[in-house]
Coordinates of C-alpha atoms and ligand atoms in Angstrom, one line a residue:
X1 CA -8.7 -20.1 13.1
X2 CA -7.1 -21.7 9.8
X3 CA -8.3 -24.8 9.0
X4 CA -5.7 -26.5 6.1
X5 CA -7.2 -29.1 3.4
X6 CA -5.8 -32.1 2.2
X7 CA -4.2 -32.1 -1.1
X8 CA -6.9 -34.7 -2.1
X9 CA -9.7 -32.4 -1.0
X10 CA -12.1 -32.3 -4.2
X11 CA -13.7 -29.1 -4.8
X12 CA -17.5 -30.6 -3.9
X13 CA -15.8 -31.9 -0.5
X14 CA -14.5 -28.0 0.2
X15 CA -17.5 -26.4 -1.1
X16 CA -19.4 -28.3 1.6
X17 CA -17.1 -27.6 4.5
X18 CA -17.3 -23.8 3.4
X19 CA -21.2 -23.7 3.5
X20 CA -21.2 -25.5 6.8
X21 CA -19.1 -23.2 8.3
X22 CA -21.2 -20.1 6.8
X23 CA -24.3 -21.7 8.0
X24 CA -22.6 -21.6 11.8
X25 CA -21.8 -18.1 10.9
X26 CA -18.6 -17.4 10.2
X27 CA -17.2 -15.4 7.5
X28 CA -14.6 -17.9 5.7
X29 CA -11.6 -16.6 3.7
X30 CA -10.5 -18.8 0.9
X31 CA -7.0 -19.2 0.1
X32 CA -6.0 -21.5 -3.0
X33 CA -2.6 -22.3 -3.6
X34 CA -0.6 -25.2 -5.9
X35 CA -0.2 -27.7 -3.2
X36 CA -3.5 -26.7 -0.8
X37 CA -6.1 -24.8 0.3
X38 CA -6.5 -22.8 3.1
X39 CA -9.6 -21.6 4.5
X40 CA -9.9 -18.8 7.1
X41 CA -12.7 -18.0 9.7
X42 CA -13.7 -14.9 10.7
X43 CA -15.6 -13.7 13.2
X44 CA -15.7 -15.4 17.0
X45 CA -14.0 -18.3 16.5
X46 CA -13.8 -19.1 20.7
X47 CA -16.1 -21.3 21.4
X48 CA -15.1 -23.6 18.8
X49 CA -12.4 -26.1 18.8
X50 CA -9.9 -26.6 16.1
X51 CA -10.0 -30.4 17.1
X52 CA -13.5 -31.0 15.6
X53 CA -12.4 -30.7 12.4
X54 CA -9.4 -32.8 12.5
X55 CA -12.0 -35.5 12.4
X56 CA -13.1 -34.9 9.1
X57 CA -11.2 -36.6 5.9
X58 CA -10.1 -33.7 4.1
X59 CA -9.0 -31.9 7.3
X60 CA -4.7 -31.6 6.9
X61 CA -5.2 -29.4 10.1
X62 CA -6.8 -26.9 12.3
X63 CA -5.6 -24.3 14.2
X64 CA -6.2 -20.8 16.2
X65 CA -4.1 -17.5 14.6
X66 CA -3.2 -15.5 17.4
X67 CA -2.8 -12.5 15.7
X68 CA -6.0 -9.9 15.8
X69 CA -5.5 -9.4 11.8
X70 CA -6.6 -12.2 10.0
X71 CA -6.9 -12.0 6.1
X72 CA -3.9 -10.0 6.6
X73 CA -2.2 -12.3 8.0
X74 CA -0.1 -15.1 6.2
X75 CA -1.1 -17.9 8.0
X76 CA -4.3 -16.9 6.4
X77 CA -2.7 -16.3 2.8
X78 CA 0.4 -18.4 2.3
X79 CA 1.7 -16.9 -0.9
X80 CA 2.4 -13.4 -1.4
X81 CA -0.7 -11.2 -2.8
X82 CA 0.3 -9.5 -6.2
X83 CA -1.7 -6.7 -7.4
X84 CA -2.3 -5.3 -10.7
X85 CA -2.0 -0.8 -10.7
X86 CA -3.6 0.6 -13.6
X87 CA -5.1 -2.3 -15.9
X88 CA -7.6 -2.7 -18.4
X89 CA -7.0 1.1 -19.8
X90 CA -6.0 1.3 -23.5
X91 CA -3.0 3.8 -23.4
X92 CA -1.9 2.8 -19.9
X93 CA 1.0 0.8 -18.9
X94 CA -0.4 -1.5 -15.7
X95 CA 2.3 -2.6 -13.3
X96 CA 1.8 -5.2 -10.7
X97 CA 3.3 -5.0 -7.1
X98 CA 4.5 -7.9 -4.8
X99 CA 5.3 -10.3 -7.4
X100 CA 9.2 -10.3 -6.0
X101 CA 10.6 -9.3 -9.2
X102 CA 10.1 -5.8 -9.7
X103 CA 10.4 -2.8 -7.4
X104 CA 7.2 -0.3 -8.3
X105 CA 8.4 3.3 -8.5
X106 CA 5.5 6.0 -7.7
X107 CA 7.3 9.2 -8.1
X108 CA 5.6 13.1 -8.7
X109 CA 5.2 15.9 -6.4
X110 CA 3.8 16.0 -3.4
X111 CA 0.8 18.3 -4.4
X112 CA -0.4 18.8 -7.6
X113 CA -0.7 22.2 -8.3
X114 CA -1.4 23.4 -11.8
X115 CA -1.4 22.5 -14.7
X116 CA 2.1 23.1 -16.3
X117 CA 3.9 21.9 -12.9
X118 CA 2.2 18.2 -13.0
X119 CA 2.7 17.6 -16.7
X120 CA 6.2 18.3 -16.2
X121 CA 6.8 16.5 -13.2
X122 CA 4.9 13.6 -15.1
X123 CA 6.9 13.7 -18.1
X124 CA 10.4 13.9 -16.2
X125 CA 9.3 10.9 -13.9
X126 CA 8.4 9.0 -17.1
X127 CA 11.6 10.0 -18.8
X128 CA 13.2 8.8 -15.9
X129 CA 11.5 5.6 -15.5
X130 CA 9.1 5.6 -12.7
X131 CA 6.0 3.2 -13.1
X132 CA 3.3 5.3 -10.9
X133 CA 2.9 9.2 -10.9
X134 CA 1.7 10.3 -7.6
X135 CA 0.4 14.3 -6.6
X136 CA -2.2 15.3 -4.1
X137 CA -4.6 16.9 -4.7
X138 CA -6.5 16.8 -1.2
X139 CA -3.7 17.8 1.1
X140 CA -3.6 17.1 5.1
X141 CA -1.7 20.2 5.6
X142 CA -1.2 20.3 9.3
X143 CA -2.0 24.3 8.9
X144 CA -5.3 25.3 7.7
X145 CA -3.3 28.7 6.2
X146 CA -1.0 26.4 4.3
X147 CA -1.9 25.3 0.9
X148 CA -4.6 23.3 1.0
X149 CA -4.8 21.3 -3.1
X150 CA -6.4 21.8 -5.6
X151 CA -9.1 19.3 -4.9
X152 CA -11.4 17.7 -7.9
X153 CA -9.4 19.8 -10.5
X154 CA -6.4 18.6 -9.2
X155 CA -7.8 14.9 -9.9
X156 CA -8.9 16.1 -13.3
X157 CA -5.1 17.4 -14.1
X158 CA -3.4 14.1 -12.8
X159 CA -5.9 12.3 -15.4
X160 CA -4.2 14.4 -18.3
X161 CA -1.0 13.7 -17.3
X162 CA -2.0 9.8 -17.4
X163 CA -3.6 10.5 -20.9
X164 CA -0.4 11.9 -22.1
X165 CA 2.2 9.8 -20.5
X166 CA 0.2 6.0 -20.0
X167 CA 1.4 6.1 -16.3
X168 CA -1.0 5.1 -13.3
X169 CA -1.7 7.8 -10.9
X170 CA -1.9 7.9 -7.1
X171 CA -3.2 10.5 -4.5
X172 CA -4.8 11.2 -1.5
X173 CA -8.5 10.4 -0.4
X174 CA -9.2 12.6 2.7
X175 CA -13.0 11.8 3.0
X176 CA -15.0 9.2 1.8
X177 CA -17.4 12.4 -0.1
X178 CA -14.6 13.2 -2.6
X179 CA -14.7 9.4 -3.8
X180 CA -16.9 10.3 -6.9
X181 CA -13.6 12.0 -8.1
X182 CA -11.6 9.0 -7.9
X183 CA -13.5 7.2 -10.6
X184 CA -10.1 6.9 -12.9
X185 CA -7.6 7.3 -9.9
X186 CA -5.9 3.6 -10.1
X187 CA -4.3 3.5 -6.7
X188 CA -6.0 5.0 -3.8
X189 CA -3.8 6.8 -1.0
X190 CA -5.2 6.9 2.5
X191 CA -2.6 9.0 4.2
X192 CA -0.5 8.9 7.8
X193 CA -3.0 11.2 9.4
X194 CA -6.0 8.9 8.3
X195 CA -4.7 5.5 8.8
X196 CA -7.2 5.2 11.5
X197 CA -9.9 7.2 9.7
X198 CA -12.1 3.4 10.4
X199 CA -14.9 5.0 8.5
X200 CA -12.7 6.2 5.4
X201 CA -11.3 2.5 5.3
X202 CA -14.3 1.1 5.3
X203 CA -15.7 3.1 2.2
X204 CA -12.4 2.4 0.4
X205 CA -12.9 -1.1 1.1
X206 CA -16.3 -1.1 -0.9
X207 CA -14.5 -0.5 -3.6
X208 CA -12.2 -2.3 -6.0
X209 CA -9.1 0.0 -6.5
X210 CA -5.6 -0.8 -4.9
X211 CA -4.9 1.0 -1.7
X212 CA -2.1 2.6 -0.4
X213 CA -1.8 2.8 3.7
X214 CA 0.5 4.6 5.0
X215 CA 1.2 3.7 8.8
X216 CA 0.4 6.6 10.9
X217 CA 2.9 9.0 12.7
X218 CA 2.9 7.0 15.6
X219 CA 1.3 4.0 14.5
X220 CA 2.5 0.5 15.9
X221 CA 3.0 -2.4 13.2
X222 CA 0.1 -4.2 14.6
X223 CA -2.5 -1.1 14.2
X224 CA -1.3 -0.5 10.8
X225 CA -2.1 -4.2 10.2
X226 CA -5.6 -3.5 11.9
X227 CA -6.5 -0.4 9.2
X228 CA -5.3 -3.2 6.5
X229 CA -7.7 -5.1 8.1
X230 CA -10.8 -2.6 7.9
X231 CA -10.3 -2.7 4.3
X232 CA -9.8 -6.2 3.3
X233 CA -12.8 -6.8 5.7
X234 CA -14.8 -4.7 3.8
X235 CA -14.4 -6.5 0.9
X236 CA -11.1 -5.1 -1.2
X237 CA -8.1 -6.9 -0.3
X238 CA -5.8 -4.9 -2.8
X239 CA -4.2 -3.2 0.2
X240 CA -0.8 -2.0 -0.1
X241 CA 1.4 -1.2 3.3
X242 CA 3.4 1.8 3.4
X243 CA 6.0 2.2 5.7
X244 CA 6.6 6.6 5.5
X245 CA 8.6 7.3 9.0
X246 CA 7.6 7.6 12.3
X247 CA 8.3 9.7 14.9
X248 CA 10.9 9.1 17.7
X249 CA 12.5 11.0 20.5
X250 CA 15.0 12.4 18.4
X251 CA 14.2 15.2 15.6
X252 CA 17.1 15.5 13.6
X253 CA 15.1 14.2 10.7
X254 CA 11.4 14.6 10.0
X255 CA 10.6 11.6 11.2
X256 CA 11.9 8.2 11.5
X257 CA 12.0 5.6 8.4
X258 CA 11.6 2.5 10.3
X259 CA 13.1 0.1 7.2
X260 CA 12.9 -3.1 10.0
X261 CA 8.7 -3.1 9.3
X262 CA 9.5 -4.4 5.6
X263 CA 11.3 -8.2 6.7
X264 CA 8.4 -8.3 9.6
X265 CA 5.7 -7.2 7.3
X266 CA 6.9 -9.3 4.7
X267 CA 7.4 -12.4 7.4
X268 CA 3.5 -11.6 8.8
X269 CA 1.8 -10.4 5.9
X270 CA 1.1 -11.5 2.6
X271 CA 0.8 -8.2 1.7
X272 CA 2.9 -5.5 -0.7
X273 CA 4.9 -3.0 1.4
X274 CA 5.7 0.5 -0.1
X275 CA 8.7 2.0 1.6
X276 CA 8.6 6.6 1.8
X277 CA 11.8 8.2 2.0
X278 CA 10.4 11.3 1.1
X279 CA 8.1 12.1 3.8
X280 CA 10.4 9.5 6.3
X281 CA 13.6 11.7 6.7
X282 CA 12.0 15.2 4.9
X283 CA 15.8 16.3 3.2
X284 CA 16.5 16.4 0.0
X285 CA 20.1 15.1 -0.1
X286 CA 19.2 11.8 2.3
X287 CA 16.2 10.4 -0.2
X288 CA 18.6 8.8 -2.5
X289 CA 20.7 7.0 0.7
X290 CA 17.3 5.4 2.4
X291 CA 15.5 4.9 -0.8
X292 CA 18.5 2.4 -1.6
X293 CA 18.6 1.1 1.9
X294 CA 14.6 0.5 1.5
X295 CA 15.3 -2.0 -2.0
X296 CA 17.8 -3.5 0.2
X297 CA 15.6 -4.4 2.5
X298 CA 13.6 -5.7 0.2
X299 CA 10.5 -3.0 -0.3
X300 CA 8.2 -4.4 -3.3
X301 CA 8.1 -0.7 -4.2
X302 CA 9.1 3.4 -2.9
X303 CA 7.3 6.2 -3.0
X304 CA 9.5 9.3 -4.4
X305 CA 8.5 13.3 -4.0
X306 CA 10.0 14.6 -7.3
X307 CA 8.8 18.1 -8.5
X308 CA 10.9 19.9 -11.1
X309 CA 11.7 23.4 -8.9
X310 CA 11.7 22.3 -5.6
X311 CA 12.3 25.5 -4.0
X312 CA 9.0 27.1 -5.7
X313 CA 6.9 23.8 -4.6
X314 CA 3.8 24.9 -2.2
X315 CA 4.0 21.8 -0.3
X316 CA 7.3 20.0 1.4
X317 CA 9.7 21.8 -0.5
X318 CA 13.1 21.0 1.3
X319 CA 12.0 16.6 0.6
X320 CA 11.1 16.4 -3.6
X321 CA 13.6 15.8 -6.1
X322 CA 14.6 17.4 -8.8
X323 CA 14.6 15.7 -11.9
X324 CA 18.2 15.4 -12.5
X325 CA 18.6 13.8 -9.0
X326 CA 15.6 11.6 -9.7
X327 CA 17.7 9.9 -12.9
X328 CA 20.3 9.9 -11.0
X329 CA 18.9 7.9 -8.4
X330 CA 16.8 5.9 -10.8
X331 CA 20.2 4.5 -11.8
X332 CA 21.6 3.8 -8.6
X333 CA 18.4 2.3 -7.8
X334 CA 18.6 -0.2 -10.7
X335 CA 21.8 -1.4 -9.1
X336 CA 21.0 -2.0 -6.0
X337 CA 17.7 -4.1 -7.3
X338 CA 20.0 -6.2 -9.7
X339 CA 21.8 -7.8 -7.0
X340 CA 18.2 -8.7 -5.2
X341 CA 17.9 -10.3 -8.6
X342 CA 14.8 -7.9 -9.1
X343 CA 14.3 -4.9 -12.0
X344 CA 12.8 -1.0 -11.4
Ligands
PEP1 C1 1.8 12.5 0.9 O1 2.3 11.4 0.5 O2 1.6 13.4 0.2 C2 1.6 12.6 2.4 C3 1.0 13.6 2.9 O3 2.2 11.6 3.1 P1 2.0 11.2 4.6 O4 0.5 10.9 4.7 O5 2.8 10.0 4.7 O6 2.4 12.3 5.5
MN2 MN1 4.5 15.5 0.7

């Protein structure tokens, strides 16, 4: 239920209204914007009805939310949630995503794995202009023979790469043990095979860092909403959506990038959506074509496979860049976000 203040609400008047409702139980979201104030109840909200409150003076109006996602949802949140990748850190440049101006780039390889290949993949993204490095190091490899990351030490070589070039990094969190390694990781991925790991969500949610969810392989819109949920639930409502391709009845690309869920999730959701062309169509030469398509639509940010010899990578070789296709495509990208009147 979202119960909407007056604009004349004082903030002893909502104050009180909040700690009523906490002493009935509910959890109650608080959502502050220029004009008014929206406050958000969680929990079961069915045996009470929204008409008792339109009693009260600095009730504007009450009313159920259908939707099972709350503090995902916008009727909870009005205004779009920005957040901040990478702040605080002398030496590192912070970006922030969903402010409707910018388009985030997180480009690198899609595993790291040594140390000469992700300090060049890192300086080549940088060159080129990207504003988040991304490399796993703990890799859902769907064969256990395949390789498999370099784990911790993989963590420890992103962190030089941010030392060297000031860019935010991003990888994979595959169980909520390895989390004492992602102490100076600044975005969090939880990947498409764990976007209903409900335990892993919930550990990421303790904590502060930004989180990346990708939708699952055959995740619906509403479940991907639901694992947003978990996390902002759990206390850390820097959650970013990614949208990386589902699959379909038809397999002439790796999967399917399904570039309608960024006007829905951006018509639902107050949150960020990251769109994957990478991992969505899984060819090289068709990145560049749905990475532009993806701006157009109006992503708040892509993530970009990039590694500089492709054909020697140990992980989805035929998808990442090379760097001389990644500037290209850096330039066409800045194009196609001019005339959204935004900047990469
Ligand atoms: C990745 O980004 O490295 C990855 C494994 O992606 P996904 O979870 O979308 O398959
Ligand atoms: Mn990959």
């Amino acid at each position: 239920m979202i119960i909407t203040l007056k604009k004349e609400a004082t903030q002893a008047q909502t104050d009180g209204l909040i700690a009523s409702l906490k002493e009935k139980g509910f959890g109650v979201h608080v959502s502050k914007g220029e004009s008014m104030t929206i406050l958000g109840l969680l929990g079961d909200t069915s045996k009470v009805d929204p008409d008792d409150f339109l009693g009260m003076d600095i009730v504007e109006k009450a009313e159920r939310v259908s939707a099972p996602y709350k503090m995902a949802s916008r009727a909870f949140h009005p205004h779009n949630t920005v957040i901040e990748v990478g702040g605080g850190q002398a030496g590192v440049t912070p970006c922030t995503i969903g402010d409707g101006k910018s388009v985030v780039i997180i480009a690198g390889p899609c595993s790291v794995e040594n140390e000469e290949q992700i300090m060049d993949a890192a300086r080549a993204v940088k060159k080129a202009g990207a504003t988040i490095l991304r490399g796993g190091a703990y890799k859902p490899r769907t064969s256990p023979y395949s390789f498999q990351g370099l784990g911790a030490e993989g963590i420890k070589l992103l962190e030089k790469a941010k030392a060297e070039t000031g860019l935010p990094i991003c990888t994979e969190l595959m169980s909520a043990s390895e989390l004492k390694y992602f102490e100076n990781v600044d975005m969090i991925q939880i990947g498409a095979r764990n976007f209903q790991n409900f335990d892993l969500l919930k550990e990421v949610g303790k904590t502060h860092k930004p989180v990346l969810l990708k939708r699952g392989l055959s995740g619906t819109i509403q479940e991907l909403l639901m694992s947003a949920e978990y996390i902002m639930a759990n206390g850390n409502e820097n959650v970013i959506l990614c949208e990386r391709g589902i699959r379909t009845f038809d397999g002439y690309t790796r999967n399917c990038l399904d570039v309608s869920a960024v006007p829905y999730l951006h018509k639902y959701t107050h949150l960020p959506v990251v769109l994957d062309p990478s991992h969505a169509c899984g060819i090289r030469w068709m990145v560049g074509t749905l990475a532009c398509s993806s701006i157009a639509a109006g992503a708040d940010g892509l993530e970009i496979e990039v590694h500089c010899n492709p054909e020697k990578a140990l992980s989805d070789a035929s998808q990442q860049l090379t760097p001389a296709l990644f500037e290209e495509l850096m330039d066409k990208m800045r194009k196609y976000a001019a005339v959204e009147g935004r900047t990469l």
